[in-house]
Coordinates of C-alpha atoms and ligand atoms in Angstrom, one line a residue:
X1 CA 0.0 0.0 0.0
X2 CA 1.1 3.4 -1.1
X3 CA 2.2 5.8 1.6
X4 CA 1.6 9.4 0.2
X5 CA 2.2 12.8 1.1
X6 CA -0.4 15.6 2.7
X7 CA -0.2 17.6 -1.2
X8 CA -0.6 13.8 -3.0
X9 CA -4.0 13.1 -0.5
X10 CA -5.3 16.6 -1.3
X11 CA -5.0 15.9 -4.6
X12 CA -6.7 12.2 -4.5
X13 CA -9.2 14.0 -2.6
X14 CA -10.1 16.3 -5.7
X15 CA -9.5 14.3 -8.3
X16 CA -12.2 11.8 -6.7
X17 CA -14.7 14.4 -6.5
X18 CA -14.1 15.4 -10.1
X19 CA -14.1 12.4 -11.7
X20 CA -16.7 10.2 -9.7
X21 CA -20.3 10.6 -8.9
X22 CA -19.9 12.2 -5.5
X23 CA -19.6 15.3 -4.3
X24 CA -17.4 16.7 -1.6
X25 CA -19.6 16.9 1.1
X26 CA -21.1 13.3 0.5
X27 CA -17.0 12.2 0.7
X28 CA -17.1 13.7 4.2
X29 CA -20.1 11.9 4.7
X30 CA -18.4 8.8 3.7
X31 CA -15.3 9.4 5.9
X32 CA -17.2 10.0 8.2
X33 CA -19.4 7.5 8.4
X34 CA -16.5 4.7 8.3
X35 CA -14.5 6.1 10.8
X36 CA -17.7 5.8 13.1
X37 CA -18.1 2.3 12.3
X38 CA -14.2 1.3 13.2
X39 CA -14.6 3.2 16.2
X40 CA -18.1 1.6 17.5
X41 CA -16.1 -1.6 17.6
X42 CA -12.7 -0.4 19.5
X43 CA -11.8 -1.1 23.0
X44 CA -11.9 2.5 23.6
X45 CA -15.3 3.0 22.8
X46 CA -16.6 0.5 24.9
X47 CA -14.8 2.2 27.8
X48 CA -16.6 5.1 27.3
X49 CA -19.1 6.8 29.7
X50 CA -19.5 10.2 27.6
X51 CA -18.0 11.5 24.0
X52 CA -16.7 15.0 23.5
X53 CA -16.2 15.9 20.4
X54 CA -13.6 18.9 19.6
X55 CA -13.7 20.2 16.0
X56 CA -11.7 22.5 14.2
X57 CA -12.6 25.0 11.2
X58 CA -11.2 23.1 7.9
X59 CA -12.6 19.7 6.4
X60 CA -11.1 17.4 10.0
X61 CA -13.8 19.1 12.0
X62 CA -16.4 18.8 9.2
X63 CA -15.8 15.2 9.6
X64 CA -15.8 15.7 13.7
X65 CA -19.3 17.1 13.5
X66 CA -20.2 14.6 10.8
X67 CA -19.1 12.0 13.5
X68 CA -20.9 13.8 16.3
X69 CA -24.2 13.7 14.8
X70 CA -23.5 9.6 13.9
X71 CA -22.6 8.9 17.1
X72 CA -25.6 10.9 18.8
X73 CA -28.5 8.6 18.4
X74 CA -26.4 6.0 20.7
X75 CA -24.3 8.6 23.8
X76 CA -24.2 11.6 25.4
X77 CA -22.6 13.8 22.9
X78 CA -20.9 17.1 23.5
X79 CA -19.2 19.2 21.0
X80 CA -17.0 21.7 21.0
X81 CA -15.6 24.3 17.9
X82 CA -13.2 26.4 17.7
X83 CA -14.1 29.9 16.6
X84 CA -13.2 31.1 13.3
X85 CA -14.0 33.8 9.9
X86 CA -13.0 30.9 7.9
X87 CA -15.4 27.8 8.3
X88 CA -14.9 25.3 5.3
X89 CA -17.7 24.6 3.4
X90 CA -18.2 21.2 4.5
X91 CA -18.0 22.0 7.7
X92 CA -20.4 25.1 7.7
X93 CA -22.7 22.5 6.3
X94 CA -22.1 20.1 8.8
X95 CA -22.7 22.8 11.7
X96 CA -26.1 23.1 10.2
X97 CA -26.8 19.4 9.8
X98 CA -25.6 19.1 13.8
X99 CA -28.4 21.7 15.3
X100 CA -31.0 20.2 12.9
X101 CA -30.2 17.2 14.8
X102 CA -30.5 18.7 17.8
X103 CA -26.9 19.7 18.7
X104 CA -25.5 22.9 19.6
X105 CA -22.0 23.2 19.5
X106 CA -20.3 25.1 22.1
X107 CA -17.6 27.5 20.7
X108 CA -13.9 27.2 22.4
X109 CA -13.1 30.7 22.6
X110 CA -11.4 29.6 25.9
X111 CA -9.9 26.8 27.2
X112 CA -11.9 27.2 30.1
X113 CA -14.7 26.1 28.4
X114 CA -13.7 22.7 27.7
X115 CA -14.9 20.2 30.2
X116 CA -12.9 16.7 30.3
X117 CA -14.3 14.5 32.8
X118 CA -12.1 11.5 33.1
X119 CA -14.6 8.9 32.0
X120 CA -15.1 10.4 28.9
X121 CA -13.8 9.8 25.4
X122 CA -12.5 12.8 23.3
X123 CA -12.8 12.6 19.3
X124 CA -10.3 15.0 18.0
X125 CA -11.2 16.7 15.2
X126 CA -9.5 19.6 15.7
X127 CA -6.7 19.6 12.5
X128 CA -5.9 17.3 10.1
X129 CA -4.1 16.8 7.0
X130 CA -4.5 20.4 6.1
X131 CA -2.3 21.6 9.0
X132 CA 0.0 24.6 7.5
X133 CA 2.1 25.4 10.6
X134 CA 2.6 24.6 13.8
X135 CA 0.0 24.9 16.7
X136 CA 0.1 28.0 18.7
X137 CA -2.2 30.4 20.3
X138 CA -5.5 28.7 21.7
X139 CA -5.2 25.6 19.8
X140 CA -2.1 24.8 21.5
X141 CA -3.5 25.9 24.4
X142 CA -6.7 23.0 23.7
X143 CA -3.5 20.1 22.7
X144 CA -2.0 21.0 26.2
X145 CA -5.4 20.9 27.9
X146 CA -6.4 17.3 26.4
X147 CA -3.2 16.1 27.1
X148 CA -3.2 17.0 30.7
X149 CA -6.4 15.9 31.3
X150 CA -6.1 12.1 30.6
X151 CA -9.1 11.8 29.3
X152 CA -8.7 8.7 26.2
X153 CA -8.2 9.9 23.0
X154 CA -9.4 8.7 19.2
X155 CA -8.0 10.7 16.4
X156 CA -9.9 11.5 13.5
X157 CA -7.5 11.2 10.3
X158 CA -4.7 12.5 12.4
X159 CA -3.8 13.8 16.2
X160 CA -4.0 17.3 15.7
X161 CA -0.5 19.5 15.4
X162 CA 1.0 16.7 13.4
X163 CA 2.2 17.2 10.3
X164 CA 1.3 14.2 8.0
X165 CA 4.7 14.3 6.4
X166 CA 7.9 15.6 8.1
X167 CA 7.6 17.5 11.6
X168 CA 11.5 18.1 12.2
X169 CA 10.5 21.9 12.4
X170 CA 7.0 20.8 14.6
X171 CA 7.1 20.8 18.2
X172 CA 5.8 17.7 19.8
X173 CA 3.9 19.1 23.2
X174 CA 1.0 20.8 20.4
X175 CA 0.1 17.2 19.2
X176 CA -2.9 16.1 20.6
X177 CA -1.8 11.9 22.6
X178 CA -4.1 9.5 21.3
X179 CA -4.4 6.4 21.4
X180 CA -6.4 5.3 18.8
X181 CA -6.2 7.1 15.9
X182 CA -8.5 6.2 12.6
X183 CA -6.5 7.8 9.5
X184 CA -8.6 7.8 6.2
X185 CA -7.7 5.4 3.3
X186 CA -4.0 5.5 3.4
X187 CA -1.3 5.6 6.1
X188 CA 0.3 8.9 6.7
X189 CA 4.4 8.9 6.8
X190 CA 4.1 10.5 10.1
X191 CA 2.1 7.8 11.7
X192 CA 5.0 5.2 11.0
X193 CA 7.9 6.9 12.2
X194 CA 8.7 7.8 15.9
X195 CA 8.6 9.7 17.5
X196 CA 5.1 11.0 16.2
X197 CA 3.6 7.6 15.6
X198 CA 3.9 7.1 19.3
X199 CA 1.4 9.9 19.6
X200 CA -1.3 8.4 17.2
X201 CA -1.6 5.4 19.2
X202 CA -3.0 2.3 17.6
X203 CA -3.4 3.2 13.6
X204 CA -6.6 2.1 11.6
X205 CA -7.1 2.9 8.1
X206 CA -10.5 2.8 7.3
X207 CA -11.5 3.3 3.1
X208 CA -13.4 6.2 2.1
X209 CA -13.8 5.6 -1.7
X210 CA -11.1 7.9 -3.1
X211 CA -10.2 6.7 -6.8
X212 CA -7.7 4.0 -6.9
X213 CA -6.4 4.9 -10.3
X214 CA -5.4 8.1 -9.5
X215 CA -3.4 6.8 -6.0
X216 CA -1.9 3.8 -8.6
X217 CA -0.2 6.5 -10.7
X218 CA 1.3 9.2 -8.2
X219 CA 5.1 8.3 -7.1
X220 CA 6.0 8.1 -3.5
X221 CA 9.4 6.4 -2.2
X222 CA 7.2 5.1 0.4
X223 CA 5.1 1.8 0.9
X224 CA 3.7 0.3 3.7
X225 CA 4.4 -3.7 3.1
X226 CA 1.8 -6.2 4.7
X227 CA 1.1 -10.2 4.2
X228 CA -0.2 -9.4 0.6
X229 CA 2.9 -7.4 -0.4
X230 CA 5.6 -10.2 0.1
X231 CA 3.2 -13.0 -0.8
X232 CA 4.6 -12.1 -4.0
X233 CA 8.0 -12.5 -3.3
X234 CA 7.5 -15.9 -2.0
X235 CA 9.1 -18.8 -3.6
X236 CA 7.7 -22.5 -2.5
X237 CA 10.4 -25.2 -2.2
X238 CA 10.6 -27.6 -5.4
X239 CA 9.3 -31.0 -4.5
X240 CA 12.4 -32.5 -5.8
X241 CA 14.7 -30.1 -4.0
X242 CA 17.7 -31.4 -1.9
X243 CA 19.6 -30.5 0.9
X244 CA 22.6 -28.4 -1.3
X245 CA 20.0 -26.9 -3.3
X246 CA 18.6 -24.9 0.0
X247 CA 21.5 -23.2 0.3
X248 CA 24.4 -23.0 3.3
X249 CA 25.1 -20.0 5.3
X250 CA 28.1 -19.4 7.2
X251 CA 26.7 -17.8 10.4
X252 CA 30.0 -15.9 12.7
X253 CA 29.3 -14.4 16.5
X254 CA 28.8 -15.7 19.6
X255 CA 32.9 -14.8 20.8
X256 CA 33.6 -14.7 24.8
X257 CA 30.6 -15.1 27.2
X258 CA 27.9 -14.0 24.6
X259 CA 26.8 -17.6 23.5
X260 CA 22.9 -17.3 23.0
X261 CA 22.8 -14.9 20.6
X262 CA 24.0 -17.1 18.1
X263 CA 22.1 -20.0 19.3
X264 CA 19.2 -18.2 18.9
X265 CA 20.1 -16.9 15.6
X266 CA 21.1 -20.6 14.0
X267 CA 17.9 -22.3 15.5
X268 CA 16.2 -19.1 13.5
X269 CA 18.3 -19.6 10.4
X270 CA 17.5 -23.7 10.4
X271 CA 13.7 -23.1 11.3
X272 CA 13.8 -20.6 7.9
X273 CA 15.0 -23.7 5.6
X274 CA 18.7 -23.0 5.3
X275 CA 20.2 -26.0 3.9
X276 CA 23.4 -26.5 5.4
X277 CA 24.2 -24.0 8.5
X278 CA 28.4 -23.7 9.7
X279 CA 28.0 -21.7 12.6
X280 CA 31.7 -20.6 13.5
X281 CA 31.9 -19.0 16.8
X282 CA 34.2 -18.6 20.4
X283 CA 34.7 -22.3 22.1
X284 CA 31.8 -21.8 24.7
X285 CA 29.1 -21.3 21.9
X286 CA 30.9 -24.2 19.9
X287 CA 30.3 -26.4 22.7
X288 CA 27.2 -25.5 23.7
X289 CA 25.4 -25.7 20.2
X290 CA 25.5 -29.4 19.1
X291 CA 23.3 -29.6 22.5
X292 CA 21.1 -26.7 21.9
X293 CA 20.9 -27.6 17.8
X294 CA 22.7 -30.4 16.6
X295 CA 21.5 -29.4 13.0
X296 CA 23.7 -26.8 12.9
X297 CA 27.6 -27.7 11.8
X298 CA 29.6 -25.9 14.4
X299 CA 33.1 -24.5 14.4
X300 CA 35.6 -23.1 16.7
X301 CA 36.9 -20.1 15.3
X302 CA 40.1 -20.1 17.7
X303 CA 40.9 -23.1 15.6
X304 CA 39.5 -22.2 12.2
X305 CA 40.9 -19.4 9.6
X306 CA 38.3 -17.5 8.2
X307 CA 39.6 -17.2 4.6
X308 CA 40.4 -21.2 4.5
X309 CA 36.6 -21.7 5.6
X310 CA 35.5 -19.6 3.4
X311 CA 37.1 -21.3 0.2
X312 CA 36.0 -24.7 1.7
X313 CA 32.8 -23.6 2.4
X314 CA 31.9 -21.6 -0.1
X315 CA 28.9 -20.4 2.2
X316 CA 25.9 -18.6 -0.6
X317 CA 25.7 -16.4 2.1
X318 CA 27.1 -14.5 5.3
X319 CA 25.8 -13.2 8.4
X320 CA 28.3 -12.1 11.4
X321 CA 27.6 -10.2 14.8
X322 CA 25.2 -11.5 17.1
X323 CA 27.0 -11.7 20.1
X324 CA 30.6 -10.9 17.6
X325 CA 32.2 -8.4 20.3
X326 CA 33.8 -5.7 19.6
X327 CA 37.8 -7.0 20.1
X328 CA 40.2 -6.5 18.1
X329 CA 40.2 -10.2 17.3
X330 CA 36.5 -9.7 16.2
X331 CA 37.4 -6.8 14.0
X332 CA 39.7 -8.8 11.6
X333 CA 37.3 -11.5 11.4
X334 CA 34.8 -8.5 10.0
X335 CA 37.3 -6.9 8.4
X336 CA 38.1 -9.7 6.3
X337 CA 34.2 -10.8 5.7
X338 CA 33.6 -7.1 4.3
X339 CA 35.9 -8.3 1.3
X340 CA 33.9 -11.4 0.3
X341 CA 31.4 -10.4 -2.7
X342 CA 28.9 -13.0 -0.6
X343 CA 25.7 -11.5 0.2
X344 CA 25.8 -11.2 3.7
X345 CA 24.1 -9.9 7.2
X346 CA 25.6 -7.2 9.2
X347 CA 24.0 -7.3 12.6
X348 CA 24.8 -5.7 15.9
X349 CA 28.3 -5.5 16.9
X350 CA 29.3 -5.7 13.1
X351 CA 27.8 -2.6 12.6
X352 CA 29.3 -0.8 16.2
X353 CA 32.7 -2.0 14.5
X354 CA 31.9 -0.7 11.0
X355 CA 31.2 2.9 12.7
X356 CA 34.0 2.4 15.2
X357 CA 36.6 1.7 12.4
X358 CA 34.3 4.1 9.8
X359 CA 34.0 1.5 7.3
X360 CA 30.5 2.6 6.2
X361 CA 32.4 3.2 3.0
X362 CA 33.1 -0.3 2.5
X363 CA 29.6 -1.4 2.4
X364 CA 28.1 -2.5 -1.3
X365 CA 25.1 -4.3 -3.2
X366 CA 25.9 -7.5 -1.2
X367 CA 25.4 -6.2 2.1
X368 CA 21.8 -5.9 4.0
X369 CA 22.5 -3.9 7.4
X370 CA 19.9 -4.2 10.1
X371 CA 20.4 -1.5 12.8
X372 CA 18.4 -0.8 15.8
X373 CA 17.8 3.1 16.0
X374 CA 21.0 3.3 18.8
X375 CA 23.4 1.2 16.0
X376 CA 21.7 3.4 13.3
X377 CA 23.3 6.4 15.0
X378 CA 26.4 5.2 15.5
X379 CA 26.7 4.2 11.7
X380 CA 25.2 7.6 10.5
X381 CA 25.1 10.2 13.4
X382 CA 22.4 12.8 14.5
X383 CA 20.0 14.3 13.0
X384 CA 16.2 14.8 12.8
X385 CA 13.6 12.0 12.5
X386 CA 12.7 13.2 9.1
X387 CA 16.1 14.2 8.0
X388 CA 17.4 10.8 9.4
X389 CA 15.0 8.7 7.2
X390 CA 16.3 10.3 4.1
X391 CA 20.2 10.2 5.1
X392 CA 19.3 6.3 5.3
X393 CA 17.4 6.2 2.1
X394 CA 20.3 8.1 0.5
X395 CA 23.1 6.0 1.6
X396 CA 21.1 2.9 0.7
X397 CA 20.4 4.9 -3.0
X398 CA 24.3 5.7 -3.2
X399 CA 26.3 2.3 -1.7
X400 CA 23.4 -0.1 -2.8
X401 CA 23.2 -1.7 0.7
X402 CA 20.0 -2.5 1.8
X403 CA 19.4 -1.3 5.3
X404 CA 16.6 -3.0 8.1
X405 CA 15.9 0.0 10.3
X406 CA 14.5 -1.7 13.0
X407 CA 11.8 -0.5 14.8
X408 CA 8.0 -0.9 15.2
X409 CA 7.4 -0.2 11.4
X410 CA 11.1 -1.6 10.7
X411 CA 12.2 0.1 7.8
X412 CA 13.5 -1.5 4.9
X413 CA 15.6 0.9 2.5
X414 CA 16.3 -0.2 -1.3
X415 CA 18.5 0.7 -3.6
X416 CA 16.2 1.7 -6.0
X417 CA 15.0 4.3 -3.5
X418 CA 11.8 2.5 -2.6
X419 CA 11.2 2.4 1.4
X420 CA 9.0 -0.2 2.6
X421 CA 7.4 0.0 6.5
X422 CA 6.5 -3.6 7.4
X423 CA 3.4 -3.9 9.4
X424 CA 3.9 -7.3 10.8
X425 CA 5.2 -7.6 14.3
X426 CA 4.0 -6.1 17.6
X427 CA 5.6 -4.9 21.3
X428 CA 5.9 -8.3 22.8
X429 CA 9.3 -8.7 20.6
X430 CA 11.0 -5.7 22.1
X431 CA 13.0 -8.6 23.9
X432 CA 16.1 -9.6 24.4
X433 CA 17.4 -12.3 21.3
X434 CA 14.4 -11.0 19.0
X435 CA 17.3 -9.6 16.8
X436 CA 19.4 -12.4 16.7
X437 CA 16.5 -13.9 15.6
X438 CA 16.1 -11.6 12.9
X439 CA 19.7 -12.2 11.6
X440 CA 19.0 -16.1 11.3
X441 CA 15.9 -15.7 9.2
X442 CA 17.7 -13.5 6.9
X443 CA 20.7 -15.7 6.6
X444 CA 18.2 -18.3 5.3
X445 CA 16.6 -16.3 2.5
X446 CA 20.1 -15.2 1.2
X447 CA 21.4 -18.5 1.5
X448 CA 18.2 -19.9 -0.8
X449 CA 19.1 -17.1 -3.3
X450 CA 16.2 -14.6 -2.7
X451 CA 17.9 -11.3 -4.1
X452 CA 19.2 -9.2 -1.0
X453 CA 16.4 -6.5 -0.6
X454 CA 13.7 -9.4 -1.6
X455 CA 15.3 -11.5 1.2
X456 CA 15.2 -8.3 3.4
X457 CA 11.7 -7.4 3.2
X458 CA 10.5 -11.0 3.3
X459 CA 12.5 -11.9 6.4
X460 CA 11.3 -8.9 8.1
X461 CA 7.8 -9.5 7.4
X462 CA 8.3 -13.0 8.3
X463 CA 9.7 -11.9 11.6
X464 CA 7.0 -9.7 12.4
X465 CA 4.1 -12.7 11.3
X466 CA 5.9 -15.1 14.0
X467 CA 6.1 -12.6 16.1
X468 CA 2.2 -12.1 16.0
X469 CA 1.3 -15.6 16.1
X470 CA 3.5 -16.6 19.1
X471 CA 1.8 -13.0 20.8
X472 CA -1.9 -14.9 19.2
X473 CA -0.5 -17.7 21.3
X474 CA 0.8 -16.4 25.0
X475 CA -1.7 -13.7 25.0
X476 CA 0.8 -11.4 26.8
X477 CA 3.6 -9.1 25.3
X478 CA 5.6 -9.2 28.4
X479 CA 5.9 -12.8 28.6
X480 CA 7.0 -13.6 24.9
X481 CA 10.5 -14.3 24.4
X482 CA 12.4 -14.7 21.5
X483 CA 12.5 -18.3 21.5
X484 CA 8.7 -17.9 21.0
X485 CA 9.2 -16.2 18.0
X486 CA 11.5 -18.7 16.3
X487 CA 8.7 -21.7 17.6
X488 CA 6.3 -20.1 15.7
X489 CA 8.4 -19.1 12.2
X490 CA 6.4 -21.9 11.0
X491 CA 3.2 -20.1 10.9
X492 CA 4.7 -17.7 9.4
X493 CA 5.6 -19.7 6.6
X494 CA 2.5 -21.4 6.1
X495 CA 1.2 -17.9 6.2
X496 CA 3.2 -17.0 2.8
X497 CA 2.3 -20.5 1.2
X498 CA -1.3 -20.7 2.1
X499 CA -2.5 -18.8 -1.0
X500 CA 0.3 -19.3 -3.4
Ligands
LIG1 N1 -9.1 12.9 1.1 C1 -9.4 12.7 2.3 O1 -8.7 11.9 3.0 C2 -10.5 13.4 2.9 C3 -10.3 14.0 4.1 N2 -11.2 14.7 4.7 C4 -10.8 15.4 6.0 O2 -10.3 16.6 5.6 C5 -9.1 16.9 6.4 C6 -8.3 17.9 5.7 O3 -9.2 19.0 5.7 P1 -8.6 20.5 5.4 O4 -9.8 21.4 5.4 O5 -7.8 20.5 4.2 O6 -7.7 20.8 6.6 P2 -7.8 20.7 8.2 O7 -9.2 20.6 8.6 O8 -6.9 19.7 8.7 O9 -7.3 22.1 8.6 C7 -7.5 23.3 7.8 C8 -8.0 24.4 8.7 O10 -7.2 24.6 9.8 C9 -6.6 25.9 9.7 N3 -5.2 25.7 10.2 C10 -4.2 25.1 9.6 N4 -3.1 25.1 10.4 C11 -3.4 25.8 11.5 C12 -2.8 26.2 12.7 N5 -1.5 25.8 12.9 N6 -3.4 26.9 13.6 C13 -4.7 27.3 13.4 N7 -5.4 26.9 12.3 C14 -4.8 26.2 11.4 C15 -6.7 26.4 8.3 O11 -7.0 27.7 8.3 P3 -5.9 28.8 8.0 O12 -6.5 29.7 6.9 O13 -5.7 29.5 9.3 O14 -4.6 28.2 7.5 C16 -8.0 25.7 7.9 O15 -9.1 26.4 8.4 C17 -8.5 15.5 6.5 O16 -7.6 15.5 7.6 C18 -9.8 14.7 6.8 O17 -10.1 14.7 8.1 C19 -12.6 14.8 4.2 O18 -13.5 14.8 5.1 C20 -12.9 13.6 3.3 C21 -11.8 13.3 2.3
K2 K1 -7.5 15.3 14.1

């Protein structure tokens, strides 16, 4: 699914009402009217002992009044709207269609006004897409107010004060907190990427009819990837295929005390169909693994050289740092894997070496990086949210390396300048191991010759999918580990095949 920009949903948003049979109020309507029916069946609204509504002057409070009136019949309704010269269209005709239903909003000319007892539920419809600057004045002043107060929060399109693209110049205390928010046919960049989407809360898109034509042809660098996306990238074993055929990884880490993260990631590498798995790594890891997972082949690297293992292996693919350490021992192991044209995994302390000894430079097509935000600085400093996003997709555009950001909507960045935000996945995995589990997976796809930013995407996605079933499964964030999600790659899987 398309992610586009504030301008490119403006534009949808006309073209629609051009060039199909419905006018623009009747769109409101619409959105409306669908963002009503997602809401009547979330948590939040069944929590609810009131509704306040608080609409703003443009089309978002149209669709707030819209919504008030919809949700009348069924609650005690109040609404609230801000005062202004410059009342939309659509909403001056939804303030009408509000008192002939019986409902007189009450104008905010003060925050004192607004009442927010704490078992209420507040719809913000206060500004949307058509934000042009940051909140000040009153309307900051309301932001501030609802945020104090507690008092639940369900977005309408967007929390108001964000900006649906970049707010690196925005200020974050004059966004409203919500926790639900319900954004209108597609997701909004802003939404994905922290530290706004933190603010929006849980994110449903609801469809409101705009024409599907036009969104096909407008050109946006980013895409939100789901189970339908990377069905398509899926490729079922042959019946007739044999073990050499599945391809053998070389996986390197687990130096010193740091054993389990390369248990965990060559249980996550064999569970993802790797054919033949060497798992070189220190000697308490090399002891420990025939135990753990006998599958897996392993070596000891204090008695192994790396380029005479290579040659004899001749691994289809790479991945070295879980648990690699950052030793001088370990950086002429990584050193000398950064010269082999294998495509290959750079995971956790691989990447604190590569910014410690700046070899960002060295990175090339063959390389998929997968950084946590804290690694992702290190490798390619400060900056703003906004501005960091497009250093990434620039270096991925310029060396060819595909980069994981990882993160709630992981990131993945492609050479061709195309960033998908994976939407499988959930907070139980912000665990320890979760991305050595990561690392395995990929090493899998690579090794079974999935092109690096196919492998990428799928692996993340299929990270993300086990990561929800074994969540499905325990029922409880806190207690999933990351063995959990490595038990349950197989759903995951059969997820991909079932329709293919
Ligand atoms: N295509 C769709 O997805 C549809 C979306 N709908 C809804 O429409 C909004 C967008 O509506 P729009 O009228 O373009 O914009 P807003 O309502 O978000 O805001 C515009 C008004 O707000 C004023 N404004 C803007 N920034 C500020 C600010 N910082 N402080 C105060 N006021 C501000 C602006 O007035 P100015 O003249 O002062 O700039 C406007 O009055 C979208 O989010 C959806 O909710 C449709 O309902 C269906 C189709
Ligand atoms: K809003």
């Amino acid at each position: 699914m398309k992610i586009l920009s504030a301008e490119q949903i403006r534009e949808a948003d006309r073209y629609t009402i051009q060039n199909r049979p419905i006018a623009s109020i009747d769109l409101m309507e619409a959105a409306a009217s669908a963002w009503v029916e997602t809401f009547l069946q979330s948590l939040l609204y069944s929590h609810r002992k009131s509704i306040i509504i608080v609409c703003g002057p443009g089309n978002n409070g149209g669709d707030g009044l819209a919504i008030a009136r919809m949700l009348k019949p069924l609650n005690n309704v109040t609404v609230y709207l801000m005062p202004s010269d410059n009342y939309s269209p659509d909403n001056l005709a939804n303030q009408q269609r509000l008192r002939e239903s019986g409902i007189q909003p009450l104008l905010l000319h003060t925050t004192d006004i607004l009442t927010l007892p704490p078992d209420a539920v507040l719809i913000d419809a206060l500004y949307g897409s058509g934000l042009n600057r940051p909140l000040t004045g009153l309307s900051a002043d309301i932001v501030r107010k609802i945020n104090a107060s507690g008092v639940p929060v369900a977005a309408v399109d967007l929390p108001s004060g964000m900006f649906a693209d970049s707010n690196d110049h925005n200020t974050l205390h004059t966004i409203v907190k919500a926790s639900l928010t319900i954004t209108f046919h597609l997701p909004k960049l802003a939404l994905l990427m922290m530290p706004t989407g933190e603010l929006a809360g849980e994110i449903k898109i609801v469809n409101i009819g705009l024409d599907s034509s036009f969104i096909d042809q407008q050109e946006s660098p980013h895409h939100l990837q789901d189970a339908d996306s990377v069905k398509v990238l899926y490729r079922p074993r042959s019946l007739w295929m044999h073990k050499g055929q599945a391809g053998r990884g070389l996986l390197i880490g687990g130096i010193g005390h740091t054993a389990g993260a390369v248990l965990l990631a060559s249980s996550a590498a064999l569970r993802s169909g790797i054919g033949l798995l060497y798992t070189a790594c220190g000697l308490r890891a090399a002891q420990a693994l025939p135990v753990h997972r006998p599958e897996a082949i392993a070596l000891d690297l204090n008695e192994t050289d790396l380029p005479d293992l290579v040659s004899s292996l001749e691994p289809d693919a790479i991945a070295i740092g879980p648990g690699l350490g950052t030793s001088q021992a370990s950086a002429e192991l990584l050193n000398e894997i950064l010269e082999y044209p294998i495509p290959t995994v750079l995971d956790a302390d691989a990447l604190n070496l590569i910014a410690k000894h700046r070899w960002l430079h060295r990175l090339g097509p063959n390389h998929l990086i997968t950084p946590h935000p804290k690694e992702a600085l290190r490798l390619f400093g400060q900056a703003k949210p906004f501005e960091f996003h497009q250093n990434l997709l620039k270096f991925s555009q310029s060396s060819k390396t595909v980069i994981a950001f990882k993160g709630r909507f992981t990131r993945i960045y492609t050479p061709e300048g195309i960033v998908w935000f994976n939407n499988s996945g959930n907070h139980g995995m912000a665990t320890a191991g979760s991305g050595d589990v990561l690392t395995g997976v990929l090493l899998a796809l690579l090794a079974a010759g999935y092109p690096v930013a196919q492998a990428a995407r799928l692996g993340v996605w299929l990270h993300g999918a086990a990561g929800d079933a074994a969540l499905l499964r325990l029922n409880s964030p806190e207690s999933l580990i990351a063995g959990d999600i490595i038990n349950h790659l197989h759903q995951a899987f059969h997820q991909l095949s079932s329709s293919t």
